Every structure is written in structure tokens, then in C-alpha cells.
CSV table of C-alpha atoms and ligand atoms in Angstrom, one decimal:
chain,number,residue,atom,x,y,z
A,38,UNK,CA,-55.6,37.0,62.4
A,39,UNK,CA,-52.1,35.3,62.7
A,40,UNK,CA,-51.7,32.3,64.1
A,41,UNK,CA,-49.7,32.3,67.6
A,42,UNK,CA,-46.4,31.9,67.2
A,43,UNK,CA,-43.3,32.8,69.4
A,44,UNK,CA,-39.8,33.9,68.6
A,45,UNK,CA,-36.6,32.0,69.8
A,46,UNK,CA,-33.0,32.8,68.5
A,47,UNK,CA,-31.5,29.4,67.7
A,48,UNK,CA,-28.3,31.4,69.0
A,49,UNK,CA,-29.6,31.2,72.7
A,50,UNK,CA,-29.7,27.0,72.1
A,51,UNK,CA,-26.5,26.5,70.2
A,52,UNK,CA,-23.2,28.0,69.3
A,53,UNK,CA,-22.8,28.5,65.3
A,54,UNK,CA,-19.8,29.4,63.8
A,55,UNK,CA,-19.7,33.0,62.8
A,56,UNK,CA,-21.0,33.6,59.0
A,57,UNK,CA,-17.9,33.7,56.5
A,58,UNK,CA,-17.5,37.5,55.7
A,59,UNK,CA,-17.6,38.0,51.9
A,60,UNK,CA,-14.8,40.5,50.6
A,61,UNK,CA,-16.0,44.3,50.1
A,62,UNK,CA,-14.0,44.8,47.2
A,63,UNK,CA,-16.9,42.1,44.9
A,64,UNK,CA,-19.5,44.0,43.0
A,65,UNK,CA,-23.1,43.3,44.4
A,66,UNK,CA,-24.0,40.1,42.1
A,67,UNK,CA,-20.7,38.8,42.7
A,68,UNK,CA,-21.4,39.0,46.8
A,69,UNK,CA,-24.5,37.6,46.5
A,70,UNK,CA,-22.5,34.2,44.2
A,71,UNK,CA,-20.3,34.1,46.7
A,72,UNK,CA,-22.7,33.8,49.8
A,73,UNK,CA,-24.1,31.1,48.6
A,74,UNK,CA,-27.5,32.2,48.8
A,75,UNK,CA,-30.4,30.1,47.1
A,76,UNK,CA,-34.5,30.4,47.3
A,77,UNK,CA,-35.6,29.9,50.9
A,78,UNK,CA,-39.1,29.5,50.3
A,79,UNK,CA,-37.9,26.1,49.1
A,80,UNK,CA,-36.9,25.9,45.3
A,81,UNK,CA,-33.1,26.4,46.4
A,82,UNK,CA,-32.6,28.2,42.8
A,83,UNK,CA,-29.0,30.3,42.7
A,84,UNK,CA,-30.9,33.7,43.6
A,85,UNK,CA,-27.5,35.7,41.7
A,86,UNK,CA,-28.9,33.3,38.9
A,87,UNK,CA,-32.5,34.1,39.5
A,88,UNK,CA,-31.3,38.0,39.6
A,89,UNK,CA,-29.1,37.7,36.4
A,90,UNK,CA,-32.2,35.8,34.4
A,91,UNK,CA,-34.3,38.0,36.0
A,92,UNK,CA,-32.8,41.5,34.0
A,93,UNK,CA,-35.4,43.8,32.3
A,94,UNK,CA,-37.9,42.8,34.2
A,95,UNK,CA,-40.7,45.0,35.5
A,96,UNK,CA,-40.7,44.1,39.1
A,97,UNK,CA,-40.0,42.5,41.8
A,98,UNK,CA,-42.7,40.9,43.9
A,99,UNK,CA,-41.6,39.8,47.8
A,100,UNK,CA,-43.7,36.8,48.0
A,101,UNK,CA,-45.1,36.8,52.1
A,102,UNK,CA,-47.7,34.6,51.1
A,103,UNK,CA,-46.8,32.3,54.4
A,104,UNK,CA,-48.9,29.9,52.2
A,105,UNK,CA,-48.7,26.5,54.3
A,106,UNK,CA,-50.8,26.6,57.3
A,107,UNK,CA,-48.7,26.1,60.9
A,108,UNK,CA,-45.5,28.1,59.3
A,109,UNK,CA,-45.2,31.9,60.3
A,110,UNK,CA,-41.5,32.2,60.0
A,111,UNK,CA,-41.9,34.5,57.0
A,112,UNK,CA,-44.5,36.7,58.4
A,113,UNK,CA,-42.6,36.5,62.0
A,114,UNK,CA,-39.1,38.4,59.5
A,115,UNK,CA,-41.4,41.2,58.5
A,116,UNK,CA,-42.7,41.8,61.4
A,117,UNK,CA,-39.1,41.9,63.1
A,118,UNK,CA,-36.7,43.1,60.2
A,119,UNK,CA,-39.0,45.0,57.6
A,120,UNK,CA,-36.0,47.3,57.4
A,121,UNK,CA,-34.1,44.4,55.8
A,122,UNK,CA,-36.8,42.9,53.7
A,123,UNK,CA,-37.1,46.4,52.0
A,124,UNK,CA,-33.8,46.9,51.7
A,125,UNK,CA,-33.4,43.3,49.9
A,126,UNK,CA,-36.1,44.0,47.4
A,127,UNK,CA,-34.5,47.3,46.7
A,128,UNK,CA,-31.2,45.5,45.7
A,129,UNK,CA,-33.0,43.7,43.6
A,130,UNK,CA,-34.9,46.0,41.9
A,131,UNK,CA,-31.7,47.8,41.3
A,132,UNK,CA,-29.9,44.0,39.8
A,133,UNK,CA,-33.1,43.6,37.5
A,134,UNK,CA,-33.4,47.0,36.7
A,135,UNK,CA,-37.2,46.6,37.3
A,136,UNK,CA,-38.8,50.3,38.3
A,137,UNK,CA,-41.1,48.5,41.3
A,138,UNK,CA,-41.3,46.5,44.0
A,139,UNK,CA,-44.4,44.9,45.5
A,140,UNK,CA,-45.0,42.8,49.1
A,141,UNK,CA,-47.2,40.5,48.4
A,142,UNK,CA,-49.5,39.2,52.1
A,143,UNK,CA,-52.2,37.5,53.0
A,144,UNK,CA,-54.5,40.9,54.6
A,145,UNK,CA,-54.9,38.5,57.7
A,146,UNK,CA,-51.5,39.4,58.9
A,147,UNK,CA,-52.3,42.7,60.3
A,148,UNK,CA,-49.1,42.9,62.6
A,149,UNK,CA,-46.4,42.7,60.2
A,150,UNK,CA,-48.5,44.7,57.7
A,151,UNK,CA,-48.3,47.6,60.1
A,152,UNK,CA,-44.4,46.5,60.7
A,153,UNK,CA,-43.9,47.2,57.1
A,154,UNK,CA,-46.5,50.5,56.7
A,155,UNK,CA,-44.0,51.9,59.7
A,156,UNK,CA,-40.7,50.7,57.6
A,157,UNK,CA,-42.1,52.2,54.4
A,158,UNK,CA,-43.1,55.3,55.8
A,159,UNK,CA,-39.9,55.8,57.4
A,160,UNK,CA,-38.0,55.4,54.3
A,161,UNK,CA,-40.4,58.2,52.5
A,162,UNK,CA,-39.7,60.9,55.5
A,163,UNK,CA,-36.1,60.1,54.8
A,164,UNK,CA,-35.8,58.4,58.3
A,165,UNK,CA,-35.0,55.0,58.0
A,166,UNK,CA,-31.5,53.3,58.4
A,167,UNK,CA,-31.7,51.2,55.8
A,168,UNK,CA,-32.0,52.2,51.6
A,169,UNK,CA,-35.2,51.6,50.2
A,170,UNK,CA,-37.0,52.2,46.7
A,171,UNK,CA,-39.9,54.8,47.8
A,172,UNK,CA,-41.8,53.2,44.6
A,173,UNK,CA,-42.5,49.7,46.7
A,174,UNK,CA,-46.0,48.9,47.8
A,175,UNK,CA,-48.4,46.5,49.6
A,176,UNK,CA,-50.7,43.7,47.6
A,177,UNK,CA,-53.0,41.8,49.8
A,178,UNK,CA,-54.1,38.6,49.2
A,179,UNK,CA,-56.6,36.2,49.9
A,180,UNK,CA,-56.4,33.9,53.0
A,181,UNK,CA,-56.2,30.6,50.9
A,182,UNK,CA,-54.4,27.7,49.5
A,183,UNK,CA,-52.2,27.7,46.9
A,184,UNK,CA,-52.3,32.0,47.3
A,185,UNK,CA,-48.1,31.2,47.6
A,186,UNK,CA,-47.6,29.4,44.2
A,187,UNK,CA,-45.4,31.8,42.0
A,188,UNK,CA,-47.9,31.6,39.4
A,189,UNK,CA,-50.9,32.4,41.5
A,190,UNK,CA,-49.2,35.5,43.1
A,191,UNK,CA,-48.5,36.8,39.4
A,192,UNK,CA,-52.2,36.2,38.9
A,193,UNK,CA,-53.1,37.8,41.8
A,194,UNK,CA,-51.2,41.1,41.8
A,195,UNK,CA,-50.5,41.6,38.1
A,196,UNK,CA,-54.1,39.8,36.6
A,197,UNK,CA,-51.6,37.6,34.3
A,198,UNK,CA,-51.9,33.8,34.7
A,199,UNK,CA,-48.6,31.9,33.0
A,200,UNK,CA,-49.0,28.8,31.6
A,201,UNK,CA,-47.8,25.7,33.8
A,202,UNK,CA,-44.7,25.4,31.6
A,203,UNK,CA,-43.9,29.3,32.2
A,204,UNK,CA,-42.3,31.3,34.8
A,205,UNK,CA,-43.1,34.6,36.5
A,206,UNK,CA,-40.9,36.3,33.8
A,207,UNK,CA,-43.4,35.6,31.5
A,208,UNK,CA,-45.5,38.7,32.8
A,209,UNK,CA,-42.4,40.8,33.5
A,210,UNK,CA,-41.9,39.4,37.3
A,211,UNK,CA,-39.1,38.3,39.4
A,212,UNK,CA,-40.8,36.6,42.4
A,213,UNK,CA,-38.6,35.9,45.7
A,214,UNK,CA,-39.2,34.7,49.0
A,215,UNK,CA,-38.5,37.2,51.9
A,216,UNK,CA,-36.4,35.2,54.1
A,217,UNK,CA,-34.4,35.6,50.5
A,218,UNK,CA,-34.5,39.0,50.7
A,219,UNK,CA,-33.6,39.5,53.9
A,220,UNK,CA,-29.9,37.1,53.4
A,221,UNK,CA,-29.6,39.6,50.5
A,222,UNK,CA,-29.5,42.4,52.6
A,223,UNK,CA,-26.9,40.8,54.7
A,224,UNK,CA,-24.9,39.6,51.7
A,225,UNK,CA,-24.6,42.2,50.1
A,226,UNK,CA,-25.0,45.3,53.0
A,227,UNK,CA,-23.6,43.1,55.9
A,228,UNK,CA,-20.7,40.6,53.4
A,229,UNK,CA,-22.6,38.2,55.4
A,230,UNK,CA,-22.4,34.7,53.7
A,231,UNK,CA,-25.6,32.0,54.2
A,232,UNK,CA,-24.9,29.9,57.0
A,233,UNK,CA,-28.1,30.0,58.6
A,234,UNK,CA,-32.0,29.3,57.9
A,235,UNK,CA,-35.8,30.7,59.7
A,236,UNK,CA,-37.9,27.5,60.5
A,237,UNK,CA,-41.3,26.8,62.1
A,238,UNK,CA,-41.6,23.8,64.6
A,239,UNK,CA,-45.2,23.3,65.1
A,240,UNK,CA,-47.5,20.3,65.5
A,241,UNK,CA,-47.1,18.0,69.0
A,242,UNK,CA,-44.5,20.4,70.5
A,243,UNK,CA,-44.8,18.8,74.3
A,244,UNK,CA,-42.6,20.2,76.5
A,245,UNK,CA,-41.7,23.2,74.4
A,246,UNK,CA,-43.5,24.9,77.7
A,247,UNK,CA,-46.0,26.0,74.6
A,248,UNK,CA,-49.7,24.5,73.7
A,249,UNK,CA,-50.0,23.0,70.5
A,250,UNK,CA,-51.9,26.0,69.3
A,251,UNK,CA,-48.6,28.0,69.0
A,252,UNK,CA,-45.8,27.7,66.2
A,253,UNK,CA,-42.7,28.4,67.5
A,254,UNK,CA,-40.0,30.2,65.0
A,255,UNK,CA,-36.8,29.8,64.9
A,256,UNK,CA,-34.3,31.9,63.7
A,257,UNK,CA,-30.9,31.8,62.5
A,258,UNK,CA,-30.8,27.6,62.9
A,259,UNK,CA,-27.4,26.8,61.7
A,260,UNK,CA,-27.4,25.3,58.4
A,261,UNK,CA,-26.4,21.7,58.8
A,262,UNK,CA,-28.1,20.8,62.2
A,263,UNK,CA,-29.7,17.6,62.7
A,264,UNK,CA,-33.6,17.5,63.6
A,265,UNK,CA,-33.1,15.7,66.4
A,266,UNK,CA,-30.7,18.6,68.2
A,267,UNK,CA,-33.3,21.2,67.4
A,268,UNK,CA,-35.9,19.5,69.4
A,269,UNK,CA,-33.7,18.9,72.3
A,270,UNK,CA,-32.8,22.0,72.7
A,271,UNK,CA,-36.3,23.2,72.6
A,272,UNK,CA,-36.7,20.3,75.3
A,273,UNK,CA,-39.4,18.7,72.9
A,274,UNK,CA,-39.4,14.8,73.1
A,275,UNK,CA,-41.4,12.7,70.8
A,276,UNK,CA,-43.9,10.4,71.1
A,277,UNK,CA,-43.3,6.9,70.4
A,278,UNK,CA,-45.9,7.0,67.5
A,279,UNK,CA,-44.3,10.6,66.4
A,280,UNK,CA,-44.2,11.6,62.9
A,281,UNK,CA,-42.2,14.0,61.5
A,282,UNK,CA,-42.9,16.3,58.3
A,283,UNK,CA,-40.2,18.7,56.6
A,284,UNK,CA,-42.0,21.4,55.5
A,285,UNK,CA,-45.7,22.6,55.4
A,286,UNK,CA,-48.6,19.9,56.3
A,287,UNK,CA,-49.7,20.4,52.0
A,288,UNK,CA,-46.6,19.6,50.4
A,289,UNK,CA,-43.7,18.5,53.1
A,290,UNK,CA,-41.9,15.2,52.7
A,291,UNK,CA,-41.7,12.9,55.7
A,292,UNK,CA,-38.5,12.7,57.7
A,293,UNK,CA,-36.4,11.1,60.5
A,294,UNK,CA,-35.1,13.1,63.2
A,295,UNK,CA,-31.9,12.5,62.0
A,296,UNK,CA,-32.3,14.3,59.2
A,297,UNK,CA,-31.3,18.2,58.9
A,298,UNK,CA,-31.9,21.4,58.4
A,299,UNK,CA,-31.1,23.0,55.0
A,300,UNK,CA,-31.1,26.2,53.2
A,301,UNK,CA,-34.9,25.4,51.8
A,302,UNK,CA,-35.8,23.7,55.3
A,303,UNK,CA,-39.2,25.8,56.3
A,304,UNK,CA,-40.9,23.7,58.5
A,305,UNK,CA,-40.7,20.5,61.2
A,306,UNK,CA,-44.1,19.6,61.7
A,307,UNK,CA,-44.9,16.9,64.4
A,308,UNK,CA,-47.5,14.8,64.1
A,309,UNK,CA,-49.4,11.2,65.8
A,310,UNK,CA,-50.8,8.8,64.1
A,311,UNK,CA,-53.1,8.7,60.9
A,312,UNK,CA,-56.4,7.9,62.3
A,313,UNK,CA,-57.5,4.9,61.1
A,314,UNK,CA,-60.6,4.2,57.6
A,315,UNK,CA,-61.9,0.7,56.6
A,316,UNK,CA,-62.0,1.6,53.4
A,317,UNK,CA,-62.1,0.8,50.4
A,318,UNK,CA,-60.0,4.0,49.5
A,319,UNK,CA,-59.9,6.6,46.4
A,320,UNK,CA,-57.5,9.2,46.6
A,321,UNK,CA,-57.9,12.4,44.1
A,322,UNK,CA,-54.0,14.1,43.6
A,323,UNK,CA,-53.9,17.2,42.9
A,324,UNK,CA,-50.4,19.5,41.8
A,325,UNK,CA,-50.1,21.7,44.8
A,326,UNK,CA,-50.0,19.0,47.4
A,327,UNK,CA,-49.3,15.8,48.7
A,328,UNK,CA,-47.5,13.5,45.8
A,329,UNK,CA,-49.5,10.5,44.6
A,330,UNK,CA,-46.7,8.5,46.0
A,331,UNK,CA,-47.7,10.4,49.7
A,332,UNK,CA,-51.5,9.7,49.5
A,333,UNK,CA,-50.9,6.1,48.6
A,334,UNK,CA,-48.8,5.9,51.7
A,335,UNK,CA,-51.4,7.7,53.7
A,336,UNK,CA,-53.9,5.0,52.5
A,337,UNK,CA,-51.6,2.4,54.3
A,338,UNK,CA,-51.1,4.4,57.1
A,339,UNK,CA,-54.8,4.5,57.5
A,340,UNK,CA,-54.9,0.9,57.6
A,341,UNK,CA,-57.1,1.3,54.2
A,342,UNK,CA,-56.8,-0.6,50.5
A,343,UNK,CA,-56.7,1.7,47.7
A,344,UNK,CA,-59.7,0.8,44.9
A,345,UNK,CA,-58.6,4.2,42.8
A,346,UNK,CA,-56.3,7.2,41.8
A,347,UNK,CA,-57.8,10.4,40.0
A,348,UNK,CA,-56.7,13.5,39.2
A,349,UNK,CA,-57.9,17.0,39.3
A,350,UNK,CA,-58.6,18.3,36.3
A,351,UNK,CA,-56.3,21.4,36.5
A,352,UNK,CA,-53.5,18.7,37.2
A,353,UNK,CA,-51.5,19.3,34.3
A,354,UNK,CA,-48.0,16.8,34.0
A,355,UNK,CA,-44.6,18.8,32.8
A,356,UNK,CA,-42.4,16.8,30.0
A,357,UNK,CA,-40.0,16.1,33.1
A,358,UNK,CA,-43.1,14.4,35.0
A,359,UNK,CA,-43.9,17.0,37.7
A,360,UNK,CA,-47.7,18.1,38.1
A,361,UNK,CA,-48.5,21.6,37.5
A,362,UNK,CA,-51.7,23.5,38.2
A,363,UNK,CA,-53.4,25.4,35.2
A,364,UNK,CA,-54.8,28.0,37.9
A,365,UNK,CA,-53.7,27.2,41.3
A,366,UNK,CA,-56.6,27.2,43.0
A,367,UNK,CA,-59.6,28.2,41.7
A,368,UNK,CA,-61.5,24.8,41.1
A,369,UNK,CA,-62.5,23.1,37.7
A,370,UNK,CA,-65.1,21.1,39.7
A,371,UNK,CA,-64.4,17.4,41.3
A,372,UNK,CA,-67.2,16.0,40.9
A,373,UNK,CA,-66.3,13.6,38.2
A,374,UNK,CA,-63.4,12.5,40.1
A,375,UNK,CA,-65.6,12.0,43.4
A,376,UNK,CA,-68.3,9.8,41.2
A,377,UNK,CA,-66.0,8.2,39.2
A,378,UNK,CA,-63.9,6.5,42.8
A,379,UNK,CA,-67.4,6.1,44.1
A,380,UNK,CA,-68.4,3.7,41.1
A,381,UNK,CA,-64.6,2.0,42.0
A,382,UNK,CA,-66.2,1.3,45.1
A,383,UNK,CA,-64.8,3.7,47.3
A,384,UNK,CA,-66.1,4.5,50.8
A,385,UNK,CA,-63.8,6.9,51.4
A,386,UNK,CA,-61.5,9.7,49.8
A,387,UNK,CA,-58.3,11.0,50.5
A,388,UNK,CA,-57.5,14.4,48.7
A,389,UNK,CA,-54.7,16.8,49.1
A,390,UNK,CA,-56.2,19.2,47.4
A,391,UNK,CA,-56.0,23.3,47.6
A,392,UNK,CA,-59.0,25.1,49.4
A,393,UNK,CA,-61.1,26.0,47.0
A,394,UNK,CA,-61.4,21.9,45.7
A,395,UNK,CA,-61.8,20.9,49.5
A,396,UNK,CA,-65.0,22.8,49.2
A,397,UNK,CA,-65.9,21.3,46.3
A,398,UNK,CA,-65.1,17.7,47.3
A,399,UNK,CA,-67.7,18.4,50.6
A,400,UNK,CA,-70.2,19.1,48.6
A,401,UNK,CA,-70.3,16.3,46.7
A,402,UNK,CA,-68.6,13.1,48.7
A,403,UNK,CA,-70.7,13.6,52.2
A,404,UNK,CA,-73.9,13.2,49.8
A,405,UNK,CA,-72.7,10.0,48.4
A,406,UNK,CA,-72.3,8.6,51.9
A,407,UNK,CA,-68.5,9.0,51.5
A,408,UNK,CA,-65.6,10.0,54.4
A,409,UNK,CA,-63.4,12.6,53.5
A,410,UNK,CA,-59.9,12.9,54.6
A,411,UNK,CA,-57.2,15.2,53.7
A,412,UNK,CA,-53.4,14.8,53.4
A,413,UNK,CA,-52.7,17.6,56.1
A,414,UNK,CA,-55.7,16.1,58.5
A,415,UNK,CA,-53.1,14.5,61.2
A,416,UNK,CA,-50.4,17.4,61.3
A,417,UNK,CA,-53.6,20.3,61.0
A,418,UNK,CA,-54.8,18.3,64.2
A,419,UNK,CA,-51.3,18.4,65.7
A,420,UNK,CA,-51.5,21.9,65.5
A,421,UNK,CA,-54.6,22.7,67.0
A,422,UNK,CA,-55.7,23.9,63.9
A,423,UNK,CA,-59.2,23.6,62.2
A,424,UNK,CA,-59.2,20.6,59.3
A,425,UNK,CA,-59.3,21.6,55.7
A,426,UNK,CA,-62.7,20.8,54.7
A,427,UNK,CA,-65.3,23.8,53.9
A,428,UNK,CA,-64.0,27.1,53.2
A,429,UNK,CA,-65.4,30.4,53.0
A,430,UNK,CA,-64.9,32.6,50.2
A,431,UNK,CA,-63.9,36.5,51.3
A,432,UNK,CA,-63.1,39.5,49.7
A,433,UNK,CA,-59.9,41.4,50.1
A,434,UNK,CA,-60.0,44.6,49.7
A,435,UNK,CA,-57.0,45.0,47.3
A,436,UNK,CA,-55.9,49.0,48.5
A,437,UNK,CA,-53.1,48.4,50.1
B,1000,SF4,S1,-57.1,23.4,41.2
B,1000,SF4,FE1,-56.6,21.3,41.4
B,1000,SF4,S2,-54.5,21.0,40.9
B,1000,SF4,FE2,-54.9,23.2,41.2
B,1000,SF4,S3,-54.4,23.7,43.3
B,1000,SF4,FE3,-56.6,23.1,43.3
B,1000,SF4,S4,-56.7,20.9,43.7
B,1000,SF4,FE4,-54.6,21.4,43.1
């Protein structure tokens, strides 16, 4: 099931200038240079870049993974513009010169799966305004953290994991967001240049008129707006103890209200305080969530001292510094992380891990007499949403 969410056009809050029309007479890559368009779903790569690396390639997988829990702009564009979507996967098929296109989403999102059935259909009887490959198809995936990682989509749909150091090419793939496909479309069908961006406000919404159990997406928020506009005009007003996240609850970076929206903005997630551990604190980091540098400052936030740092041992650190997973999301056991801050003393454990680790981490902490806590605890709880803790493995059925 989808989360609740509602749709509001940031054009009935605030004026935006009109998007720069880019000149007809530019050949498709060039239109898509010169609208400025980067990766929404929050690398911010060149996508005519992406597109131009990208030639020879097999295919082209749409990644609707809407991977961080509270966000459902992605899945709310499908479900709206389909039409778009297909047609902005098409044109990139056609840049690539890769003979297929796949959407890649979570089976839980029945709605926009039927949104793009319809759309797909449509463009086989011949009957849809919009030109679309008839060789593009449906992967589901599993409702799960990190199912959105690049590499774990390639894993998922093709059955080819890339090393951490690799990309998606590796096995033949180009993987792109959809709100990137959908600004392709409107670069290159519509000359429409990038001006705008989809976001999810979620979290301690009051006054929204909306319980904290819905997201509400924005779209079209003019690139360039502060924080703090957005949630007047959605007549939200924050708590004195408010925190705000940019991005999803696993891997968003804290930020002020006057802060603002960008091209790789997804999410503004509000959120209360942390609730507050005695301690003595081990925290377990893990590549596909918070930073160490976040969970130490959750520790303080916690009103904790920190007596340890481990690391899961599919944590795997880049020449340039950054952690990588060897295979996002399927645990190597963290057991021997939990034991080893248990013999630092630790009463407590702060993790940030994916959902499959979670589970692992309850079955061995709670034993030891140990309080778990996870990065996302205080926005998930913002949101209404259940805590990541246990999860329960289920079977997709993979016929799309
Ligand atoms: S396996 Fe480890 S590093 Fe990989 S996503 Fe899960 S917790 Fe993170």
C-alpha cells in the first residue's frame, strides 16, 4: 500500500517565473545541455553527460524505487504523468541506443503501477499522445531499504551485482530517476528548461490542515526557494524544538529553514526532539545511511556519551573516502559489531542501518539487555510511521 500523500501545485502558493524556452533548432542532447538538467533523485550528475557516457548501453532502467520512507513525490509523477515518464525513457533509449527500457517499483505501489499499465497500453493500441518504445516493461521490487541504490536495482532487475567502485554501466545499464525523465520530456518535447523541482514535506506538518500520517507533494517548487517560504505557504509553523531534515529520514542532512530548495532537493522532513538514552552509547555505521559524523551527533542529541564506532561489514571505503555497500542490503551478520560495542560497555546502540541489518541487530542487541535506536527513529515518529526495527521478508512476484 502507498503511504497517504496529497498533491499541491507549488504554482497555486507562489508565482515562478516562466521556464526559459530552449531553441528548437538544438539537436536533442544539445536541448537537454542547455536545460540544465542534472539527476533529481539526488546525485545532481549532468544527465546529457550521463546520456553521452551512457552510449551502447543495453538499457535503460527508470529507477521508481521511492526508496526513503515519508517521500512519495516519485511515485505521486507516475501516477499523474506516466505519459511523460515513458516518453523520457524513450528519449533515452533512443540517446543510448539501448533496445529496452524497464520501470523499476516497489509492487506495493499498486496505483501508479496501474497508471503506467494504462500508459503502456495506450502506446501499444497506437492511442497515446505521447511517443513511447512498445519494448518498455514493468520490474517490481521488494518493499525494502536500500531497494533504490543504483547498484541494488542492477541486481535486482538484471541479477548482476557491480562492485562498489563500479557503475550501472558495468552490466550494460543507464539508471535514472523519473522526476529526470519526466524534465527530459519537457526539455526536449516541451524546450522547457529546469527551473523547477517535486518535493515531499512530511514529518510534524501542523497546520498543513493534514495529520502527520500524510506526505504532502509538491510539485513544480521553484528552484531557488527558501525552506522557510515553503512552509508558510503551506501554513505550517514549527515547533520551537523543530528539526528540519533535507531529504529522506536514512540519508538526509540537517538543515535551517533558511536553506533552499535545489535541483536534488527530495525531501523536508520535520521532526521534534531526539528522545533522550543514558547511555553509554555504540553506534554501528553503515554505507547506505546516516554518516558517522550524523550518528555521533545523534548520540549528543540523545544526551548520551559515545564508548564505540563499528562498521558493517559490507561497509566498504572508496579511495576518495566515501562508504560503499558490497550488496546493499542483504546482511553479512552484525553480530560481531553488536558484541564487540557491548564489551566497550555499551547499553545502547544507535544504527542507521538498511532493513535487512535492523533485523539482524534485534535479534541480537534486545538479548544482551541492549536499547536499540535508529537514525530515522525521530522523523519515522514524526511521520506517523512504524520505527525501523523488525522486518518481514516477502516475496515479489517478479511478472510484471
Ligand atoms: S548491508 Fe550494511 S552497509 Fe549495506 S546497506 Fe545494509 S547496513 Fe548498510
Amino acid at each position: 500500500m502507498d503511504r497517504n500523500y496529497h498533491v499541491i501545485a507549488a504554482s497555486s502558493l507562489f508565482d515562478a517565473a516562466p521556464a526559459r524556452m530552449i531553441p528548437d533548432s538544438l539537436a536533442v542532447l544539445d536541448r537537454i545541455r542547455e536545460s540544465g538538467l542534472v539527476g533529481m533523485g539526488g546525485a545532481g550528475f549532468p544527465t546529457w553527460k550521463k546520456l553521452s557516457f551512457g552510449k551502447g548501453s543495453d538499457v535503460i532502467i527508470a529507477n521508481a524505487a521511492e526508496c526513503e520512507p515519508l517521500l512519495e513525490h516519485n511515485v505521486a509523477r507516475l501516477r499523474s504523468n506516466p505519459g511523460e515518464i515513458l516518453s523520457g525513457i524513450t528519449l533515452a533509449m533512443r540517446q543510448t541506443g539501448a533496445s529496452k527500457g524497464i520501470i523499476a517499483i516497489k509492487a506495493k505501489h499498486t496505483e501508479s503501477l496501474d497508471a503506467v499499465r494504462a500508459a503502456l497500453s495506450a502506446a501499444g493500441e497506437g492511442s497515446s499522445a505521447f511517443d513511447i518504445d512498445p519494448g518498455i516493461e514493468i520490474a517490481l521490487l521488494q518493499d525494502r531499504y536500500p531497494t533504490g541504490d543504483e547498484r541494488a536495482i542492477v541486481r535486482d532487475v538484471l541479477g548482476t551485482l557491480v562492485e562498489p567502485n563500479e557503475i550501472p554501466s558495468k552490466a550494460g545499464a543507464v539508471v535514472i530517476n523519473v522526476e529526470t525523465l519526466l524534465r527530459l520530456h519537457q526539455a526536449v518535447v516541451e524546450r522547457k528548461a529546469v527551473n523547477t523541482k517535486d518535493i515531499t514535506v512530511a514529518g510534524e506538518i501542523t497546520g498543513s490542515g493534514f495529520g502527520n500520517d500524510v506526505s504532502l507533494v509538491l510539485y513544480d517548487v521553484p528552484i531557488g526557494k527558501r525552506v522557510a517560504d515553503v512552509l508558510d505557504a503551506l501554513g505550517i509553523r514549527l515547533a520551537d524544538d523543530a528539526r528540519l531534515l533535507m531529504g529522506g529520514p536514512y540519508m538526509g542532512g540537517e538543515i535551517t529553514a533558511e536553506d533552499c530548495i535545489t535541483a536534488t532537493s527530495g525531501g523536508v522532513i520535520i521532526a521534534g526532539s531526539e528522545i533522550q538514552d543514558e547511555g553509554p552509547m555504540g553506534i554501528i555505521v553503515c554505507a547506505c545511511g546516516a554518516s558517522e559524523e550524523r550518528l555521533k551527533a545523534i548520540v549528543q542529541e540523545k544526551g548520551s556519551s559515545l564508548c564505540g564506532v563499528e562498521f558493517c561489514k559490507n561497509a566498504f571505503r572508496l579511495p576518495n573516502g566515501r562508504l560503499k555497500c558490497r550488496n546493499p542490503g542483504i546482511c553479512p551478520g552484525q553480530t560481531q559489531a553488536v558484541l564487540a560495542l557491548r564489551k566497550k560497555g555499551a547499553q545502547s546502540v544507535l544504527i542507521g542501518h538498511c532493513t535487512d541489518c535492523s533485523n539482524t541487530v534485534m535479534q541480537v542487541a534486545p538479548k544482551l539487555g541492549m536499547r536499540v535506536h535508529h537514525a530515522t527513529d525521530a522523523y519515522m515518529r514524526a511521520g506517523g510511521e512504524h520505527l525501523i526495527r523488525s522486518f518481514r521478508k516477502t516475496t515479489v512476484n517478479t511478472q510484471a
